[in-house]
Tab-separated table of C-alpha atoms in Angstrom:
chain	number	residue	atom	x	y	z
O	85	MET	CA	5.198	31.506	-10.676
O	86	ASP	CA	2.780	33.698	-9.616
O	87	GLY	CA	2.737	32.246	-6.612
O	88	THR	CA	-0.744	30.725	-6.566
O	89	GLN	CA	-1.679	28.605	-4.125
O	90	VAL	CA	-2.511	24.800	-5.546
O	91	TYR	CA	-3.827	21.808	-3.663
O	92	LEU	CA	-3.736	17.820	-4.711
O	93	VAL	CA	-6.582	16.070	-3.698
O	94	VAL	CA	-5.195	12.138	-3.903
O	95	GLU	CA	-7.622	9.700	-3.803
O	96	VAL	CA	-4.425	6.792	-1.925
O	97	SER	CA	-6.107	2.727	-3.012
O	98	TRP	CA	-4.336	-0.561	-3.123
O	99	GLY	CA	-5.821	-1.058	-6.573
O	100	VAL	CA	-7.243	1.866	-8.089
O	101	GLY	CA	-10.211	0.784	-9.870
O	102	PRO	CA	-12.798	3.314	-11.958
O	103	TYR	CA	-15.065	4.500	-8.536
O	104	ASP	CA	-11.254	6.184	-6.758
O	105	VAL	CA	-11.053	8.496	-9.960
O	106	GLU	CA	-14.868	9.576	-10.687
O	107	ARG	CA	-14.267	10.236	-6.733
O	108	VAL	CA	-11.505	12.164	-6.867
O	109	ALA	CA	-12.381	14.150	-10.199
O	110	ARG	CA	-15.821	14.873	-8.241
O	111	ARG	CA	-13.763	16.383	-5.506
O	112	ALA	CA	-10.933	18.198	-6.987
O	113	ALA	CA	-14.407	19.847	-9.232
O	114	LEU	CA	-16.120	20.788	-5.847
O	115	LEU	CA	-12.959	22.770	-4.744
O	116	ALA	CA	-12.504	24.124	-8.011
O	117	HIS	CA	-16.351	25.938	-8.219
O	118	ILE	CA	-15.234	27.446	-5.128
O	119	GLY	CA	-12.110	28.562	-6.654
O	120	VAL	CA	-9.725	26.623	-5.008
O	121	ALA	CA	-6.603	25.242	-7.352
O	122	VAL	CA	-6.605	21.678	-7.691
O	123	ILE	CA	-5.080	18.717	-8.960
O	124	PRO	CA	-6.448	15.427	-8.565
O	125	VAL	CA	-4.436	12.936	-8.170
O	126	VAL	CA	-4.780	9.130	-7.666
O	127	ALA	CA	-1.949	6.753	-5.884
O	128	GLY	CA	-1.659	2.914	-5.701
O	129	GLU	CA	0.339	-0.072	-6.356
O	130	ARG	CA	-2.440	-1.138	-9.248
O	131	LEU	CA	-4.330	0.405	-11.487
O	132	THR	CA	-7.177	-1.003	-13.653
O	133	ALA	CA	-7.112	-0.161	-17.387
O	134	GLU	CA	-10.864	1.376	-16.857
O	135	ALA	CA	-9.174	3.517	-14.103
O	136	GLY	CA	-6.434	4.330	-17.039
O	137	ARG	CA	-8.835	5.739	-19.272
O	138	LEU	CA	-11.115	7.136	-16.571
O	139	ALA	CA	-8.346	9.138	-15.453
O	140	GLN	CA	-7.017	10.298	-18.694
O	141	GLN	CA	-10.681	11.086	-19.370
O	142	HIS	CA	-11.068	13.443	-16.427
O	143	GLN	CA	-7.654	14.817	-16.273
O	144	VAL	CA	-6.201	12.745	-13.147
O	145	TRP	CA	-2.288	11.956	-12.599
O	146	GLN	CA	-1.482	8.899	-12.087
O	147	ILE	CA	0.538	7.603	-9.478
O	148	THR	CA	1.500	3.856	-9.467
O	149	ALA	CA	3.990	1.752	-8.370
O	150	GLY	CA	6.472	4.604	-8.218
O	151	HIS	CA	5.052	6.144	-11.512
O	152	VAL	CA	3.710	9.426	-12.708
O	153	ILE	CA	1.678	9.537	-15.043
O	154	PRO	CA	0.303	13.429	-15.868
O	155	PRO	CA	-2.740	13.222	-18.124
O	156	GLU	CA	-2.504	14.371	-21.762
O	157	PRO	CA	-3.264	17.894	-22.584
O	158	ALA	CA	-6.971	18.803	-23.309
O	159	ALA	CA	-8.058	19.140	-26.621
O	160	PHE	CA	-9.235	22.204	-27.810
O	161	SER	CA	-12.019	22.475	-30.274
O	162	SER	CA	-11.822	25.339	-32.578
């Protein structure tokens, strides 16, 4: 570990939808823009399928009903 502080940006809702994912991704991007290391997270009892797809697309961690789903590593083109 290099001692870098990392902050969680978390959107919590009973039912997580696309708007929740977009909002947390937007907030995380704003903080990253000013140099803050962040991990965006959505958390709730349930998550819609569309929100799950958006979470993967925007590299947002998902926590639903006690299960953690990390984003898949971003694909790099060569």
